[in-house]
Amino acid sequence: MKAELQAAGARYWLRDARAPGVLVPGLEAGHDVDGLIRLDLRIEDGRIAGVAPAGSAAEGVDLRGGLVWPAPLDAHTHLDKGHIWPRTRNPRGDFAGAIEAVMGDRGRSWSEADVEARAEFAIRCAHAHGTVAIRTHLDTYLPMARGTWRVMTKLRDRWAGRVAIQMSSIAPLDRFAGPDGDAIADMVADAGGVLGMVTRHSGHVHDDLPEGFQAELDAFFALAEARGLDLDLHVDESGESGARALREIALTALRRKFKRRIQCGHCCSLSIQPEAFARETIARVAEAGIDIVVLPMCNMYLQDRVPGRTPRWRGVTLVHEMRAAGINVSVASDNTRDPFYAYGDLDMVEVFREATRILHLDHPFSDWHRAFAANPAQAMGMAGRGVIAAGQPADLVLFSARFMTELLSRPQSDRVVLRDGRVLEATPPHWRELDAVVGLSG
Ligand SMILES: [Zn+2]
């Protein structure tokens, strides 16, 4: 198939493909039990020129029923931390250990050259796997963060047209209360970024909020409002049943009539809170139009980890209940080969495969296929991307797998990525390329 595609030129048909029906808006075709439809795709000069029921095209590249998915978008990553694992492990593998380890590594090693080498390595991995857009959080502690943002702005410009890179700050909420708040928000606004923070607090769901929490939240929203910034927040990433920032964020957005997009990631605690409390939170999140991104691989890795004890909890949030409430839910990578997650390669096919298993997105798949592409596109302000539709760039991932059970059973290392209708020849870089950066002798 690959050789035929390489020889196909600029105008050709992709014949007899399968695709998730929910990612092909406007095409009426019979769905199989997993929501897949059969179709032919016309490619012209880098774009999808037409989508038709299978059997419409008389010639072209025959996919023999193989799956075609729109290129994915990865709405939550940490490119600045990525790949430091060989030099800075997380000895306990838990959340507190991750924070401690990253803090040490950041202080010791994050020169601009170091961040650039690791971040670009990660972008190359994502690109080779087929990803067209990445949002990265960047640890934003002044003054050091200015270097990180400078590097990522350079990488964003270098990769423009291949991988669209969006940047979001991350620092604890209380950091935004003082003079650093304005300085960070100005830097984010100047770079065209998204304002992000992380919030955690303990206690019980019926306790009063920690003192000053609401004032800090309001001050944070005000920073975004003054500059017209979207928000992207790390929320309740813990196994504390009293962590309930998600509800407070939704209520604050509603009260302030916040106009820009808000994406909230993690929201782990929601799944261990009393049913009625969780239901009420979800209703407010839906009302506020907040996008949710779930990071199932990192959540399962970090949450409920106690030495010598088998984990009982998957660590993930209530995605089915959120979807039922009409909330836009995406899946994303989060960390890769750093103290928050020792593994990963920014491969959204892996993320979707693991998400399906961890979150039971299957039987039926209903419209969960959207969580891979169309939903993150919406959350990232790139609505219209992440679907197979006439007029869109021909950025597609082609598989020999024909059914969901085939797709999710292997890593799909033989996938063919099309960018602008042509075969992408990129391959993921070997880890060896980072040896000098992370202090390995090979
Ligand atoms: Zn994260």
PDB file of C-alpha atoms in Angstrom, residues 27 88 96 133 162 201 273 282 294 297 316 321 368 411 413:
ATOM      1  CA  LEU A  27     -21.559  10.991   4.765  1.00  0.00           C
ATOM      2  CA  THR A  88      16.228  11.875  36.769  1.00  0.00           C
ATOM      3  CA  ALA A  96       4.966  13.517  45.267  1.00  0.00           C
ATOM      4  CA  ALA A 133      -1.129  19.600  16.713  1.00  0.00           C
ATOM      5  CA  ARG A 162       3.962  20.456  10.198  1.00  0.00           C
ATOM      6  CA  HIS A 201      -6.364  21.063  48.036  1.00  0.00           C
ATOM      7  CA  GLN A 273     -16.535  11.632  45.477  1.00  0.00           C
ATOM      8  CA  ILE A 282     -20.578  17.543  36.057  1.00  0.00           C
ATOM      9  CA  VAL A 294      -8.316  12.832  30.297  1.00  0.00           C
ATOM     10  CA  MET A 297      -1.912   6.409  31.068  1.00  0.00           C
ATOM     11  CA  VAL A 316      -9.281   8.294  35.861  1.00  0.00           C
ATOM     12  CA  GLU A 321     -20.938  10.591  32.775  1.00  0.00           C
ATOM     13  CA  TRP A 368     -15.575   7.968  21.479  1.00  0.00           C
ATOM     14  CA  PRO A 411       0.922  -0.913  18.051  1.00  0.00           C
ATOM     15  CA  SER A 413       3.902   0.354  13.663  1.00  0.00           C
TER      16      SER A 413
END
